[in-house]
Amino acid sequence: MKDFQLLQNKAELLRKWSMISTSEAGSGHPTSCLSAADLVAVLFDSYFRYDLAAPLNLYNDRFVLSKGHASPLLYALFGLSGAFPLEEMKTLRKFGSRFEGHPVPKFEHAEAATGSLGQGLSVGAGLALVGKRENLGNKTYVLLGDGELAEGQVWEAANFASYHKLGNLIAILDINRLAQSGETMFGHEMLEYENRFKAFGFEVISIDGHDLKAIDAAFKKAIKSEDKPVAIIANTLKGKGISFLEDMAGWHGKILNADQLKEALDELGELDDNLRFELISPDKTSTADNPQVLTPSKRSFDSKKKYATREVFGEVFSDQGKSNKKIYGLDADVKNSTFTTDFMDAHPERFVECFIAEQNMVTVAVGLARLGKIPVVATFAAFLSRTADQIRMARVSEANIKFVGSHVGVSIGEDGPSQMGLEDIALFGSEPDVVILQPCDAVSTARLIPIMLAHIGMTYLRTLRPKTPVLYAEEDKFEIGGSKVLKKSSKDKLTVAATGITVFEALKAWEILHEMGIPIRIVDCYSINPIDAETLKTSLKETELPILITVEDHYSHGGMGDFAHAALGKVDHTFIKMAVNKISRSGEMDQLLDDAGISAGNIVQKVKQCLA
């Protein structure tokens, strides 16, 4: 017979330490923790299977705190499970503490960084997808707040979970009525939430979120689901357990001062801090081995033909999937354009169709990466811009995701500006230590993809829509942080550094200038971040004039030119950036490159101006 009074005492301990830690910190969200304490106390006391010593055990159940501002509740849960002394929670939010204001990977039991609301269900969907595809037999629990249910990504994730029949995904909805600045969209109108989750294909269980017996019955029912994700919709009170906080507006993000804390703790009564959750051990133990294996591509190419780098990506990506079973491919209904269809055909068990829901796709990849997979997220570069916050949070999560953006720049032609990826380098370059690569031909693409997959950390690869000539020989070597000097002489006047499609424009310009008796140096900056600063510095020293012209099919701000300029630092030189500076239009590639000011003719004109 379950001792519900003892269980209630454990829930009160969660409340106690949520309040103590936030008051000690001088900031935080204690009332958001109090409303959900009963729900998660039942979960951890009776249903959660987890090996504290091995957070990355693939057979562990997973717990995602989507309402990341309630982080003290997450910390208290694992403290009461024996992961650390509860007294350590008094370091909450202090510099150097593993208990940050919102969960981050520094806390090893956090599945992802959360706190940008609306993303936790997507993380959970990624975790649950791996569990289902690989028959791990575990459950993924996601605790969401009602305020974040206004976020569109939540419903992208719900749609995804239902479509993929993630019966191992259990959403716990803390419907406490009060958001940050007022009441939530539907307050305590529970039927509104029930109808929405039912409409998205969830099995719905609606309960009083403070009735321990009802909560217990809900979990008992939820874990039996096979093909339908479950939503436990809990009617709760913000600030539950403390009379002067319960269901009171104006307390979001506010702590209790010393007198208020004493009053609250007195109301909770005397509690035994030695009470603990006895977590259930998983049936098996297995952690992901290091998946970062470099398998060079053996693809060869006809030097007389042209290839689109997006097509080469599809072929090489599929090949890499044969030798590395950790690789997953994620698509947003553009697989026939990005050529991830090659991977889908060869490895359907590791291909994930996310449909036109890019925000969810990126965050699902965070869940996959947490479990040691290498998720490759591919779509049009332009559409990655709508996932800026998801990419930001993925980086905070230290997620090992490989992004591939196709249809970059004005070179895509007739589709027009809405389809042109022209901000993508700036987007990925704004995050620390993200590797950005842009191969210009088939050989460099084939050689860089395995390197990208083997790299530990977030990477971004730009691929081209138009076909380009084969520029490199099969034996040429490529590396992160490298570049290639394509044209060089002892009499070079200056240096032109290009990347992607503009490499070929620069080579055309070289031919024209060569006929005029004007030798210039051409560098292919296929690695944009990190950029090959040493080669650029050497070129500036060896050319007659210390002038560097960068040319790229990207908006001026935040592109390759900015990386090059920053890398040169205090080196004495003249820097000229040629990039796209206006909204483009529909037209043929050559017309659009010329209109954007980055064609061969524009480069020739710029070089002549420098020499005038």
XYZ file of C-alpha atoms in Angstrom:
612
model
C 0.000 0.000 0.000
C 1.446 3.343 -1.036
C 2.147 5.769 1.819
C 0.663 8.974 0.428
C 1.446 10.950 3.566
C 5.119 10.129 3.182
C 4.873 11.062 -0.476
C 3.244 14.368 0.487
C 6.164 15.077 2.805
C 8.579 14.549 -0.094
C 6.570 16.967 -2.216
C 6.767 19.503 0.601
C 10.538 19.047 0.692
C 10.643 19.970 -2.983
C 8.715 23.120 -2.110
C 10.936 23.858 0.865
C 14.200 23.701 -1.069
C 12.781 25.559 -4.053
C 11.987 28.454 -1.732
C 15.190 28.263 0.323
C 17.418 28.189 -2.754
C 15.713 31.105 -4.518
C 15.666 33.231 -1.369
C 19.355 32.455 -0.851
C 20.019 33.406 -4.492
C 18.035 36.618 -4.260
C 16.197 35.792 -7.478
C 14.245 33.021 -9.146
C 10.757 31.604 -9.601
C 9.661 29.748 -6.471
C 5.905 29.866 -7.103
C 6.373 28.169 -10.483
C 8.091 25.312 -8.654
C 5.402 24.976 -5.998
C 2.563 24.338 -8.448
C 4.262 21.303 -9.997
C 5.836 19.766 -6.879
C 3.105 17.172 -6.319
C 3.192 16.037 -9.945
C 6.905 15.370 -10.114
C 7.075 13.944 -6.586
C 4.763 11.119 -7.654
C 6.742 10.618 -10.862
C 10.129 10.302 -9.166
C 8.841 8.329 -6.213
C 7.096 5.583 -8.169
C 7.652 5.642 -11.930
C 10.930 7.241 -12.979
C 13.596 4.692 -13.973
C 17.035 6.247 -13.868
C 20.638 5.437 -13.024
C 22.045 8.426 -11.155
C 25.590 7.266 -11.781
C 25.046 7.144 -15.547
C 22.896 10.044 -16.777
C 23.605 9.040 -20.381
C 22.523 5.437 -19.958
C 20.416 4.930 -23.074
C 17.877 2.904 -21.093
C 17.186 5.649 -18.559
C 13.826 7.350 -18.569
C 14.253 11.009 -19.532
C 12.858 14.064 -17.749
C 12.759 17.413 -19.559
C 11.864 20.579 -17.662
C 10.390 22.669 -20.454
C 9.373 25.415 -18.015
C 13.034 26.037 -17.334
C 12.460 28.943 -14.965
C 11.362 26.300 -12.438
C 14.925 24.953 -12.371
C 15.074 24.742 -8.539
C 12.395 22.065 -8.789
C 14.596 20.069 -11.184
C 17.586 20.411 -8.877
C 15.554 19.505 -5.788
C 14.221 16.394 -7.547
C 17.697 15.051 -8.140
C 18.895 16.230 -4.737
C 16.105 14.227 -3.110
C 17.140 11.316 -5.312
C 20.621 11.378 -3.791
C 22.572 13.077 -6.573
C 24.050 15.731 -4.246
C 23.563 17.197 -0.735
C 20.499 19.447 -0.604
C 22.545 22.143 1.114
C 24.413 22.642 -2.159
C 21.251 24.150 -3.606
C 22.071 27.282 -1.631
C 24.595 28.038 -4.380
C 21.728 28.466 -6.868
C 22.418 31.172 -9.465
C 25.838 31.956 -8.004
C 28.833 32.271 -10.323
C 30.463 28.875 -10.783
C 27.525 26.885 -9.438
C 26.175 23.992 -11.476
C 22.713 25.188 -10.443
C 22.133 27.998 -12.915
C 19.011 30.109 -13.197
C 17.751 27.908 -16.017
C 18.998 24.376 -16.751
C 22.148 23.969 -18.840
C 24.429 20.948 -19.486
C 26.638 21.953 -16.560
C 23.975 20.151 -14.538
C 24.554 16.622 -15.827
C 20.976 15.484 -15.245
C 19.511 18.206 -17.474
C 18.607 16.734 -20.858
C 18.912 20.119 -22.575
C 19.129 23.814 -21.909
C 15.593 25.100 -21.421
C 14.034 28.368 -20.444
C 13.304 29.768 -23.852
C 9.761 28.569 -23.524
C 8.013 26.273 -25.952
C 10.988 24.064 -26.838
C 10.920 21.301 -24.219
C 8.306 19.126 -25.911
C 10.457 19.067 -29.058
C 13.483 17.970 -27.026
C 11.327 15.270 -25.472
C 10.077 14.199 -28.890
C 13.665 13.738 -30.054
C 14.521 11.677 -26.990
C 11.362 9.605 -27.352
C 11.967 9.066 -31.062
C 15.326 7.438 -30.342
C 13.729 5.339 -27.619
C 11.076 4.110 -30.027
C 13.291 3.608 -33.088
C 15.932 1.735 -31.098
C 13.558 -0.210 -28.837
C 15.038 1.107 -25.601
C 11.821 0.539 -23.668
C 12.074 3.832 -21.793
C 9.723 6.768 -21.260
C 10.282 10.479 -21.778
C 8.482 12.886 -19.458
C 8.210 16.602 -20.249
C 6.943 19.113 -17.698
C 5.389 22.128 -19.440
C 3.875 25.306 -18.095
C 0.544 26.563 -19.386
C 1.951 29.924 -20.450
C 4.256 28.319 -23.003
C 1.349 26.498 -24.625
C 0.753 29.706 -26.584
C 4.026 29.017 -28.434
C 3.599 27.591 -31.915
C 6.524 25.228 -31.512
C 4.636 23.297 -28.833
C 2.031 22.380 -31.425
C 4.656 21.560 -34.034
C 6.071 19.120 -31.489
C 2.631 17.740 -30.630
C 1.909 17.165 -34.313
C 5.286 15.452 -34.729
C 4.810 13.221 -31.675
C 1.405 12.065 -32.807
C 2.511 11.441 -36.398
C 5.479 9.354 -35.273
C 3.290 7.473 -32.745
C 5.490 8.309 -29.782
C 3.580 6.372 -27.148
C 6.656 6.629 -24.921
C 6.277 10.416 -24.646
C 4.316 11.775 -21.671
C 3.651 15.520 -21.451
C 2.831 16.793 -17.966
C 0.951 20.073 -18.204
C 1.126 22.313 -15.155
C -2.004 24.420 -15.648
C -1.549 26.905 -12.814
C -3.465 29.759 -14.476
C -0.958 32.545 -13.870
C 1.748 33.625 -16.307
C 4.363 36.342 -15.858
C 2.263 39.440 -16.415
C -1.272 38.163 -15.986
C -3.512 35.191 -16.530
C -2.666 32.642 -19.198
C -4.685 32.403 -22.398
C -7.264 29.957 -21.019
C -6.703 30.186 -17.280
C -8.269 27.152 -15.646
C -10.609 26.334 -18.531
C -9.337 22.770 -18.642
C -11.562 21.706 -21.507
C -9.703 24.081 -23.822
C -6.432 22.244 -23.179
C -8.072 18.829 -23.323
C -9.646 19.524 -26.701
C -6.421 20.834 -28.181
C -4.307 17.866 -27.184
C -7.016 15.441 -28.247
C -7.144 17.174 -31.616
C -3.404 16.641 -31.982
C -3.768 12.911 -31.385
C -2.752 12.672 -27.733
C -4.328 10.456 -25.153
C -5.554 12.954 -22.587
C -5.774 12.430 -18.826
C -7.196 15.409 -16.924
C -6.632 15.548 -13.161
C -6.418 17.658 -10.034
C -2.685 18.306 -9.973
C -2.560 18.294 -6.185
C -4.443 15.040 -5.590
C -1.641 12.526 -5.124
C -3.879 9.530 -5.692
C -5.217 11.001 -8.941
C -1.677 11.831 -10.081
C -0.550 8.308 -9.293
C -3.448 6.826 -11.246
C -2.659 9.107 -14.185
C 0.956 7.947 -14.417
C -0.101 4.333 -14.004
C -2.367 4.742 -17.014
C 0.033 6.889 -19.058
C 2.926 4.433 -19.011
C 0.725 1.788 -20.635
C 0.263 3.815 -23.817
C 1.849 2.242 -26.897
C 1.270 4.324 -30.022
C -0.242 7.578 -28.743
C 1.653 10.264 -26.838
C -0.005 11.149 -23.549
C -0.904 14.526 -22.073
C -1.523 14.610 -18.327
C -3.387 17.885 -17.931
C -3.134 18.955 -14.308
C -5.218 21.704 -12.729
C -2.817 23.315 -10.263
C -2.373 26.450 -8.200
C 0.645 28.656 -8.553
C 2.300 28.921 -5.159
C 0.536 25.776 -3.909
C 1.263 24.848 -0.300
C 1.818 28.362 1.007
C -1.428 30.150 1.818
C -0.265 33.690 1.070
C 1.118 32.601 -2.329
C -1.575 30.228 -3.591
C -3.235 31.424 -6.786
C -1.988 34.951 -6.147
C -1.022 37.205 -9.058
C 2.136 39.280 -8.954
C 4.441 36.616 -7.579
C 5.995 35.339 -10.798
C 9.761 35.667 -10.632
C 9.699 37.008 -7.075
C 11.412 35.492 -4.082
C 10.410 35.396 -0.443
C 12.291 37.693 1.887
C 13.590 36.353 5.196
C 10.352 36.941 7.105
C 8.183 35.548 4.337
C 10.424 32.503 3.987
C 10.181 31.800 7.715
C 6.401 32.103 7.549
C 6.261 29.765 4.560
C 8.517 27.136 6.118
C 6.540 27.284 9.359
C 3.392 26.629 7.338
C 4.961 23.585 5.704
C 5.761 22.264 9.177
C 8.661 20.144 10.344
C 10.055 18.021 7.530
C 12.727 15.331 7.489
C 15.472 16.460 5.103
C 16.731 12.899 4.968
C 13.722 11.668 3.009
C 14.726 10.455 -0.438
C 13.218 9.183 -3.670
C 14.309 5.623 -4.373
C 14.666 5.719 -8.141
C 13.928 2.540 -10.060
C 16.980 1.158 -11.851
C 16.679 0.619 -15.621
C 16.680 -2.974 -16.826
C 19.829 -2.446 -18.916
C 22.893 -0.230 -19.015
C 24.487 1.059 -22.188
C 25.991 4.438 -22.942
C 26.658 5.798 -26.390
C 30.237 5.221 -27.480
C 32.121 7.992 -29.235
C 30.332 8.331 -32.584
C 32.764 10.812 -34.120
C 34.577 8.572 -36.605
C 36.225 10.007 -39.707
C 35.525 7.864 -42.766
C 36.942 9.667 -45.808
C 34.724 9.728 -48.866
C 35.812 7.590 -51.805
C 33.566 9.349 -54.284
C 35.270 10.340 -57.524
C 34.082 12.814 -60.125
C 34.435 13.377 -63.848
C 36.512 16.512 -64.314
C 34.620 17.267 -67.530
C 31.226 17.406 -65.821
C 29.493 19.848 -63.518
C 27.885 18.903 -60.200
C 25.608 20.701 -57.757
C 27.168 20.534 -54.309
C 23.712 19.823 -52.830
C 23.540 16.637 -54.913
C 27.036 15.623 -53.870
C 26.038 16.205 -50.272
C 23.132 13.793 -50.625
C 25.326 11.048 -52.074
C 28.159 11.412 -49.580
C 25.799 11.810 -46.630
C 24.131 8.545 -47.588
C 27.518 6.832 -47.919
C 28.564 8.032 -44.474
C 25.410 6.557 -42.993
C 26.579 3.092 -44.017
C 29.725 3.225 -41.890
C 28.324 5.177 -38.943
C 25.038 3.999 -37.465
C 24.877 7.024 -35.152
C 24.042 9.364 -38.029
C 20.420 10.487 -38.363
C 18.977 12.656 -41.135
C 16.256 15.229 -40.464
C 14.240 16.837 -43.246
C 11.570 19.548 -43.497
C 9.774 18.356 -46.642
C 12.560 19.451 -48.995
C 14.438 16.164 -49.245
C 14.184 16.091 -53.027
C 15.858 19.527 -53.171
C 18.477 19.074 -50.456
C 18.987 15.481 -51.633
C 18.584 13.965 -48.184
C 16.268 11.633 -50.079
C 19.427 9.584 -50.777
C 19.877 9.036 -47.050
C 16.170 8.270 -46.597
C 16.258 5.570 -49.256
C 19.370 3.942 -47.832
C 18.667 4.329 -44.107
C 14.912 4.775 -43.519
C 15.233 3.699 -39.878
C 17.441 6.736 -39.229
C 15.637 9.244 -41.414
C 13.214 11.611 -39.678
C 10.619 13.511 -41.674
C 9.739 16.637 -39.707
C 7.647 18.269 -42.438
C 7.423 22.060 -42.686
C 8.080 22.699 -39.009
C 11.699 23.784 -38.904
C 11.706 25.052 -35.325
C 10.593 21.680 -34.028
C 13.083 19.937 -36.331
C 16.070 21.773 -34.868
C 15.038 21.069 -31.286
C 14.192 17.423 -31.980
C 17.818 17.199 -33.116
C 18.870 18.429 -29.662
C 17.174 15.375 -28.169
C 18.909 13.073 -30.647
C 22.296 14.623 -29.930
C 21.799 14.163 -26.174
C 21.679 10.403 -26.746
C 24.892 10.305 -28.741
C 23.416 10.511 -32.219
C 24.813 12.732 -34.960
C 21.748 14.555 -36.288
C 22.100 16.198 -39.682
C 19.466 18.897 -40.110
C 18.978 19.865 -43.746
C 16.712 22.431 -45.360
C 16.921 25.598 -47.451
C 19.326 28.030 -45.806
C 16.665 30.730 -45.945
C 14.331 28.678 -43.762
C 16.945 28.166 -41.068
C 16.587 31.854 -40.243
C 13.199 31.151 -38.654
C 14.976 28.813 -36.223
C 17.392 31.400 -34.845
C 16.284 30.934 -31.236
C 16.217 27.161 -31.563
C 19.778 27.195 -32.919
C 20.797 29.510 -30.074
C 19.345 27.164 -27.466
C 20.859 24.140 -29.206
C 24.237 25.800 -28.885
C 23.607 26.513 -25.190
C 22.737 22.814 -24.907
C 26.134 22.027 -26.475
C 24.287 19.882 -28.998
C 26.421 18.128 -31.599
C 24.195 19.030 -34.562
C 25.277 19.271 -38.191
C 23.283 21.827 -40.189
C 23.173 21.869 -43.967
C 21.643 24.840 -45.773
C 21.022 24.579 -49.490
C 19.896 27.192 -52.053
C 22.235 29.851 -50.728
C 22.580 33.322 -52.158
C 21.267 35.049 -55.251
C 22.788 32.259 -57.347
C 19.602 30.195 -56.900
C 18.104 32.299 -59.708
C 14.459 32.461 -60.672
C 12.887 31.498 -57.312
C 13.520 35.028 -56.082
C 14.491 36.628 -52.769
C 12.159 34.720 -50.441
C 14.115 31.531 -51.158
C 17.630 33.001 -51.050
C 19.755 32.180 -48.014
C 21.649 35.424 -47.504
C 21.733 35.759 -43.715
C 22.803 32.239 -42.796
C 26.528 32.794 -42.241
C 25.712 35.682 -39.934
C 23.180 33.518 -38.113
C 25.545 30.640 -37.387
C 28.570 32.874 -37.039
C 26.941 34.755 -34.173
C 27.175 31.647 -31.983
C 30.565 30.777 -30.467
C 32.717 28.056 -32.014
C 30.314 27.027 -34.757
C 32.254 25.672 -37.736
C 31.025 27.115 -41.050
C 32.025 25.483 -44.328
C 31.223 26.356 -47.954
C 32.729 24.068 -50.588
C 32.533 25.282 -54.159
C 32.813 22.035 -56.113
C 32.106 18.305 -55.951
C 35.522 17.223 -54.670
C 35.741 19.727 -51.830
C 32.164 18.904 -50.817
C 32.838 15.172 -50.748
C 36.004 15.637 -48.702
C 34.557 18.097 -46.193
C 31.361 16.214 -45.297
C 33.136 13.366 -43.430
C 35.256 15.958 -41.621
C 32.107 17.850 -40.636
C 30.481 14.666 -39.321
C 33.581 13.681 -37.349
C 33.946 17.105 -35.743
C 32.618 17.284 -32.184
C 30.497 20.409 -32.029
C 27.951 22.338 -34.050
C 28.723 22.796 -37.726
C 27.059 24.448 -40.713
C 27.596 23.509 -44.360
C 26.395 25.714 -47.235
C 25.470 23.904 -50.452
C 24.749 25.366 -53.877
C 21.767 24.963 -56.177
C 23.580 25.522 -59.509
C 25.996 22.968 -60.898
C 29.644 23.985 -60.811
C 32.780 22.641 -62.560
C 35.112 20.223 -60.818
C 37.909 22.425 -59.577
C 40.000 20.140 -57.420
C 41.918 16.921 -57.950
C 40.972 13.734 -56.138
C 44.139 13.861 -54.037
C 43.592 17.418 -52.755
C 43.270 17.705 -48.974
C 40.784 19.805 -47.026
C 40.428 20.656 -43.356
C 38.476 22.803 -40.945
C 40.256 26.143 -40.878
C 41.853 25.611 -44.260
C 41.752 27.340 -47.636
C 43.169 26.851 -51.112
C 45.332 29.282 -53.066
C 44.065 28.779 -56.621
C 46.085 31.366 -58.520
C 49.460 32.653 -57.414
C 52.538 34.346 -58.847
C 55.468 36.362 -57.587
C 54.052 39.432 -59.281
C 50.511 39.403 -57.864
C 49.125 42.874 -57.316
C 46.601 42.008 -54.598
C 44.474 39.171 -53.186
C 40.863 38.219 -53.897
C 39.330 35.785 -51.412
C 36.099 34.107 -52.462
C 33.834 31.345 -51.200
C 31.213 29.112 -52.785
C 29.836 30.250 -56.136
C 32.000 33.389 -56.126
C 35.153 31.264 -56.379
C 34.262 30.721 -60.024
C 33.518 34.407 -60.522
C 36.924 35.219 -59.063
C 38.587 32.734 -61.430
C 36.794 34.302 -64.403
C 37.995 37.695 -63.223
C 41.542 36.317 -62.989
C 41.378 35.230 -66.648
C 40.222 38.662 -67.766
C 42.816 40.480 -65.681
C 45.551 38.063 -66.735
C 44.934 38.987 -70.358
C 45.304 42.628 -69.318
C 48.632 41.877 -67.680
C 47.263 42.329 -64.186
C 48.159 39.280 -62.049
C 46.141 38.756 -58.865
C 46.033 36.047 -56.215
C 42.856 33.970 -55.756
C 42.045 32.180 -52.483
C 39.124 29.806 -51.933
C 38.001 30.323 -48.331
C 36.007 27.103 -48.085
C 36.339 27.266 -44.300
C 34.620 30.461 -43.222
C 34.799 29.861 -39.491
C 37.501 29.301 -38.508
C 38.956 31.154 -41.454
C 42.503 30.570 -42.631
C 44.036 33.762 -41.286
C 47.625 32.665 -41.919
C 47.107 32.173 -45.648
C 45.416 35.562 -45.913
C 48.223 37.249 -43.964
C 50.848 35.555 -46.107
C 49.070 36.707 -49.252
C 49.030 40.292 -48.014
C 52.774 40.119 -47.388
C 53.605 38.533 -50.723
C 51.489 40.693 -53.037
C 52.629 44.070 -54.300
C 49.829 45.844 -52.454
C 48.495 44.758 -49.043
C 44.933 44.763 -50.344
C 42.362 42.052 -49.628
C 39.099 41.920 -51.560
C 36.524 39.435 -50.272
C 33.682 38.315 -52.541
C 30.654 36.321 -51.379
C 27.049 35.513 -52.207
C 25.737 36.616 -48.802
C 24.620 39.868 -47.270
C 27.457 42.178 -46.369
C 26.987 42.033 -42.614
C 28.206 38.922 -40.831
C 29.529 37.068 -43.848
C 32.886 35.629 -44.829
C 34.263 39.126 -45.308
C 33.673 39.984 -41.683
C 35.410 36.797 -40.546
C 38.373 37.579 -42.784
C 38.629 41.180 -41.631
C 38.429 40.199 -37.959
C 41.073 37.498 -38.419
C 43.566 39.934 -39.914
C 43.369 42.101 -36.819
C 46.094 44.723 -36.708
C 47.826 43.589 -39.885
C 48.432 46.650 -42.026
C 46.176 46.221 -45.044
C 43.362 47.682 -47.084
C 40.164 45.670 -46.839
C 37.370 45.729 -49.420
C 34.210 43.705 -48.986
C 32.108 42.717 -51.989
C 28.798 41.210 -50.949
C 25.046 41.471 -51.524
C 23.733 44.813 -50.316
C 20.130 44.858 -51.496
C 17.060 42.673 -51.886
C 17.472 40.613 -55.022
C 14.870 39.521 -57.579
C 14.006 36.674 -59.928
C 16.295 36.127 -62.883
C 19.077 33.977 -64.257
C 22.067 33.321 -62.023
C 24.535 35.376 -64.051
C 22.135 38.319 -64.154
C 21.599 38.200 -60.408
C 25.279 37.875 -59.548
C 25.994 40.905 -61.706
C 23.064 42.851 -60.268
C 24.297 42.070 -56.754
C 27.744 43.403 -57.592
C 29.610 40.118 -57.082
C 30.121 38.860 -60.644
C 33.415 38.486 -62.467
C 32.868 41.815 -64.171
C 32.323 43.534 -60.835
C 35.508 41.970 -59.451
C 37.524 43.146 -62.445
C 36.185 46.657 -62.023
C 36.988 46.658 -58.290
C 40.558 45.444 -58.867
C 41.168 48.121 -61.482
C 39.848 50.773 -59.115
C 42.309 49.599 -56.459
C 45.186 49.874 -58.889
C 44.208 53.233 -60.344
